[in-house]
Amino acid sequence: MSHALRHEPELYGLKLLNEGWVDTSDLLMAIRREPAFENITLNDLENVIHSSKKKRHEIKGDKIRALYGHSTSVKLEYKASKPPETLYHGTTEDSIDKIMQEGLKPMNRQYVHLSAVKKEAIQVAKRRSKNIILLEVQARKAYSKGTEFYYSDSVWLCKYLHFDYINPLI
Ligand code: HQG
């Protein structure tokens, strides 16, 4: 579901509309082509969405979309928000030198993803490597110097974060 709605909709015969929406029935049809999921229902999609702590997807009327994480060029209108004093980003030991030279970049996605909760940022890093580094981001300071932040229910987003505002913790 995330791959289709964030990254390669065309692989599933889908085209994202404005703000990343697709017809839920089209997504269901695409997922059902996979034999393991041939009996999947709207109820199953709703259960996946609501059983997750992170609000990754949203269903409204007959449409569904991913709320963040996109690499595909669709545009979502996020509201700029004042961030908390500190945010966190989990990364790998392999990336840390580059990050401290270049800052945090969105890489293949549209935004840098940050968390208000240390534990969540650690989990994000752990899906990449055993050797992780937790970065503390002075978000309020970056904001006061002009970095725009956006909040999408469970994650904080920004286009780029300068290394001046980043401190490695572990
Ligand atoms: C790193 C998931 C070298 C960055 C997660 C990360 C998140 C750099 C990787 C969301 C760099 C990009 C996004 C630089 C950043 N040099 N490496 N200058 N700047 N990086 O997957 O934050 O759970 O695109 O540290 O939970 O890991 O699936 O970003 O390691 O919220 O809903 O480049 O995706 O959401 O990796 O994850 P990603 P991410 P879900």
GROMACS .gro file of C-alpha atoms and ligand atoms in nm:
model
  210
    1MET     CA    1   0.000   0.000   0.000
    2SER     CA    2   0.277   0.244   0.093
    3HIS     CA    3   0.484   0.152  -0.209
    4ALA     CA    4   0.190   0.220  -0.440
    5LEU     CA    5   0.081   0.542  -0.269
    6ARG     CA    6   0.425   0.690  -0.195
    7HIS     CA    7   0.666   0.564  -0.455
    8GLU     CA    8   0.560   0.381  -0.771
    9PRO     CA    9   0.184   0.409  -0.832
   10GLU     CA   10   0.233   0.338  -1.204
   11LEU     CA   11   0.367  -0.008  -1.118
   12TYR     CA   12   0.019  -0.086  -0.985
   13GLY     CA   13  -0.167   0.079  -1.272
   14LEU     CA   14  -0.250   0.380  -1.051
   15LYS     CA   15  -0.218   0.752  -1.110
   16LEU     CA   16  -0.214   0.977  -0.805
   17LEU     CA   17  -0.458   1.268  -0.825
   18ASN     CA   18  -0.405   1.607  -0.659
   19GLU     CA   19  -0.285   1.578  -0.298
   20GLY     CA   20  -0.193   1.212  -0.356
   21TRP     CA   21  -0.542   1.062  -0.366
   22VAL     CA   22  -0.646   0.752  -0.560
   23ASP     CA   23  -0.980   0.570  -0.575
   24THR     CA   24  -0.978   0.315  -0.295
   25SER     CA   25  -1.147   0.065  -0.530
   26ASP     CA   26  -0.858   0.103  -0.778
   27LEU     CA   27  -0.601   0.041  -0.504
   28LEU     CA   28  -0.795  -0.262  -0.382
   29MET     CA   29  -0.808  -0.402  -0.736
   30ALA     CA   30  -0.432  -0.352  -0.772
   31ILE     CA   31  -0.354  -0.523  -0.441
   32ARG     CA   32  -0.590  -0.812  -0.521
   33ARG     CA   33  -0.377  -0.899  -0.826
   34GLU     CA   34  -0.123  -1.035  -0.577
   35PRO     CA   35  -0.241  -1.395  -0.503
   36ALA     CA   36  -0.172  -1.363  -0.129
   37PHE     CA   37  -0.407  -1.063  -0.114
   38GLU     CA   38  -0.680  -1.166  -0.360
   39ASN     CA   39  -0.950  -1.149  -0.093
   40ILE     CA   40  -0.848  -0.818   0.063
   41THR     CA   41  -1.136  -0.585   0.150
   42LEU     CA   42  -1.182  -0.220   0.235
   43ASN     CA   43  -1.223  -0.330   0.595
   44ASP     CA   44  -0.873  -0.485   0.585
   45LEU     CA   45  -0.725  -0.157   0.456
   46GLU     CA   46  -0.902   0.033   0.732
   47ASN     CA   47  -0.769  -0.211   0.992
   48VAL     CA   48  -0.412  -0.169   0.865
   49ILE     CA   49  -0.446   0.208   0.883
   50HIS     CA   50  -0.606   0.224   1.226
   51SER     CA   51  -0.393  -0.041   1.395
   52SER     CA   52  -0.077   0.159   1.327
   53LYS     CA   53   0.055   0.411   1.578
   54LYS     CA   54   0.178   0.629   1.293
   55LYS     CA   55  -0.088   0.789   1.081
   56ARG     CA   56   0.053   0.679   0.746
   57HIS     CA   57  -0.260   0.675   0.532
   58GLU     CA   58  -0.598   0.839   0.517
   59ILE     CA   59  -0.931   0.734   0.366
   60LYS     CA   60  -1.189   1.003   0.282
   61GLY     CA   61  -1.506   0.925   0.092
   62ASP     CA   62  -1.413   0.683  -0.184
   63LYS     CA   63  -1.044   0.788  -0.191
   64ILE     CA   64  -0.724   0.692  -0.010
   65ARG     CA   65  -0.376   0.848   0.011
   66ALA     CA   66  -0.045   0.830   0.194
   67LEU     CA   67   0.005   1.125   0.427
   68TYR     CA   68   0.387   1.146   0.409
   69GLY     CA   69   0.694   0.966   0.285
   70HIS     CA   70   0.645   1.030  -0.088
   71SER     CA   71   0.926   0.999  -0.337
   72THR     CA   72   0.693   1.037  -0.636
   73SER     CA   73   0.643   1.399  -0.741
   74VAL     CA   74   0.285   1.444  -0.617
   75LYS     CA   75   0.225   1.761  -0.416
   76LEU     CA   76   0.058   1.758  -0.074
   77GLU     CA   77  -0.025   2.091   0.086
   78TYR     CA   78   0.122   2.066   0.434
   79LYS     CA   79   0.053   2.345   0.678
   80ALA     CA   80   0.371   2.511   0.807
   81SER     CA   81   0.386   2.463   1.187
   82LYS     CA   82   0.604   2.576   1.474
   83PRO     CA   83   0.803   2.270   1.586
   84PRO     CA   84   0.883   2.169   1.945
   85GLU     CA   85   1.219   2.272   2.088
   86THR     CA   86   1.376   1.939   1.993
   87LEU     CA   87   1.307   1.677   1.728
   88TYR     CA   88   1.489   1.351   1.654
   89HIS     CA   89   1.614   1.170   1.347
   90GLY     CA   90   1.752   0.818   1.344
   91THR     CA   91   2.024   0.738   1.096
   92THR     CA   92   2.311   0.494   1.037
   93GLU     CA   93   2.674   0.517   1.143
   94ASP     CA   94   2.765   0.502   0.774
   95SER     CA   95   2.578   0.824   0.698
   96ILE     CA   96   2.679   1.036   0.995
   97ASP     CA   97   2.996   1.194   0.852
   98LYS     CA   98   2.813   1.305   0.541
   99ILE     CA   99   2.519   1.438   0.740
  100MET     CA  100   2.750   1.643   0.965
  101GLN     CA  101   2.912   1.790   0.650
  102GLU     CA  102   2.603   1.844   0.436
  103GLY     CA  103   2.309   1.852   0.675
  104LEU     CA  104   2.002   1.629   0.652
  105LYS     CA  105   1.871   1.596   0.298
  106PRO     CA  106   1.546   1.435   0.181
  107MET     CA  107   1.750   1.191  -0.032
  108ASN     CA  108   1.496   0.998  -0.246
  109ARG     CA  109   1.192   1.140  -0.069
  110GLN     CA  110   1.040   1.489  -0.090
  111TYR     CA  111   1.112   1.576   0.275
  112VAL     CA  112   1.343   1.501   0.565
  113HIS     CA  113   1.141   1.306   0.825
  114LEU     CA  114   1.177   1.383   1.195
  115SER     CA  115   1.011   1.253   1.508
  116ALA     CA  116   0.912   1.420   1.833
  117VAL     CA  117   0.978   1.090   2.013
  118LYS     CA  118   1.328   0.945   2.054
  119LYS     CA  119   1.203   0.586   2.048
  120GLU     CA  120   1.035   0.634   1.709
  121ALA     CA  121   1.348   0.785   1.556
  122ILE     CA  122   1.551   0.489   1.686
  123GLN     CA  123   1.302   0.248   1.524
  124VAL     CA  124   1.329   0.433   1.192
  125ALA     CA  125   1.710   0.395   1.200
  126LYS     CA  126   1.694   0.029   1.302
  127ARG     CA  127   1.512  -0.066   0.984
  128ARG     CA  128   1.832   0.028   0.799
  129SER     CA  129   2.115  -0.095   1.020
  130LYS     CA  130   2.222  -0.236   1.357
  131ASN     CA  131   2.472   0.047   1.388
  132ILE     CA  132   2.260   0.351   1.435
  133ILE     CA  133   2.300   0.708   1.549
  134LEU     CA  134   2.027   0.914   1.705
  135LEU     CA  135   2.039   1.279   1.605
  136GLU     CA  136   1.896   1.552   1.821
  137VAL     CA  137   1.770   1.839   1.610
  138GLN     CA  138   1.738   2.190   1.751
  139ALA     CA  139   1.415   2.239   1.565
  140ARG     CA  140   1.293   2.557   1.733
  141LYS     CA  141   1.629   2.725   1.669
  142ALA     CA  142   1.626   2.619   1.302
  143TYR     CA  143   1.266   2.744   1.276
  144SER     CA  144   1.355   3.079   1.429
  145LYS     CA  145   1.632   3.113   1.165
  146GLY     CA  146   1.392   3.043   0.878
  147THR     CA  147   1.365   2.666   0.829
  148GLU     CA  148   1.003   2.573   0.758
  149PHE     CA  149   0.858   2.271   0.935
  150TYR     CA  150   0.538   2.084   0.857
  151TYR     CA  151   0.349   1.842   1.079
  152SER     CA  152   0.165   1.543   0.941
  153ASP     CA  153  -0.008   1.383   1.242
  154SER     CA  154   0.280   1.161   1.343
  155VAL     CA  155   0.589   1.292   1.167
  156TRP     CA  156   0.758   1.630   1.129
  157LEU     CA  157   0.885   1.726   0.786
  158CYS     CA  158   1.126   1.982   0.645
  159LYS     CA  159   1.297   2.029   0.311
  160TYR     CA  160   1.651   2.042   0.449
  161LEU     CA  161   1.820   2.076   0.784
  162HIS     CA  162   2.154   2.250   0.824
  163PHE     CA  163   2.420   2.065   1.026
  164ASP     CA  164   2.445   2.358   1.270
  165TYR     CA  165   2.118   2.236   1.424
  166ILE     CA  166   2.213   1.867   1.449
  167ASN     CA  167   2.378   1.693   1.747
  168PRO     CA  168   2.460   1.320   1.739
  169LEU     CA  169   2.351   1.154   2.066
  170ILE     CA  170   2.434   0.780   2.044
  171HQG     C1  171   1.995   0.962   0.539
  171HQG     C2  172   0.934   0.582   0.735
  171HQG     C3  173   2.385   1.081   0.376
  171HQG     C4  174   1.888   0.961   0.645
  171HQG     C5  175   1.010   0.626   0.859
  171HQG     C6  176   1.822   0.826   0.617
  171HQG     C7  177   1.024   0.776   0.843
  171HQG     C8  178   2.171   1.114   0.454
  171HQG     C9  179   1.837   0.808   0.468
  171HQG    C10  180   1.015   0.794   0.694
  171HQG    C11  181   2.185   1.255   0.438
  171HQG    C12  182   1.709   0.837   0.393
  171HQG    C13  183   1.146   0.837   0.636
  171HQG    C14  184   2.307   1.303   0.385
  171HQG    C15  185   1.989   1.216   0.517
  171HQG     N1  186   2.405   1.213   0.356
  171HQG     N2  187   2.272   1.028   0.425
  171HQG     N3  188   2.331   1.433   0.365
  171HQG     N4  189   2.072   1.316   0.476
  171HQG     N5  190   2.049   1.095   0.505
  171HQG     O1  191   1.401   0.616   0.422
  171HQG     O2  192   1.407   0.927   0.763
  171HQG     O3  193   0.739   0.413   0.904
  171HQG     O4  194   1.430   0.829   0.288
  171HQG     O5  195   1.940   0.972   0.775
  171HQG     O6  196   0.943   0.591   0.974
  171HQG     O7  197   1.487   0.687   0.725
  171HQG     O8  198   0.739   0.380   0.656
  171HQG     O9  199   1.428   0.843   0.534
  171HQG    O10  200   1.890   0.722   0.684
  171HQG    O11  201   0.926   0.848   0.909
  171HQG    O12  202   0.569   0.529   0.766
  171HQG    O13  203   1.936   0.903   0.426
  171HQG    O14  204   0.981   0.668   0.638
  171HQG    O15  205   0.799   0.599   0.752
  171HQG    O16  206   1.619   0.731   0.420
  171HQG    O17  207   1.251   0.749   0.679
  171HQG     P1  208   1.464   0.750   0.408
  171HQG     P2  209   1.401   0.800   0.684
  171HQG     P3  210   0.706   0.472   0.770
   0.00000   0.00000   0.00000
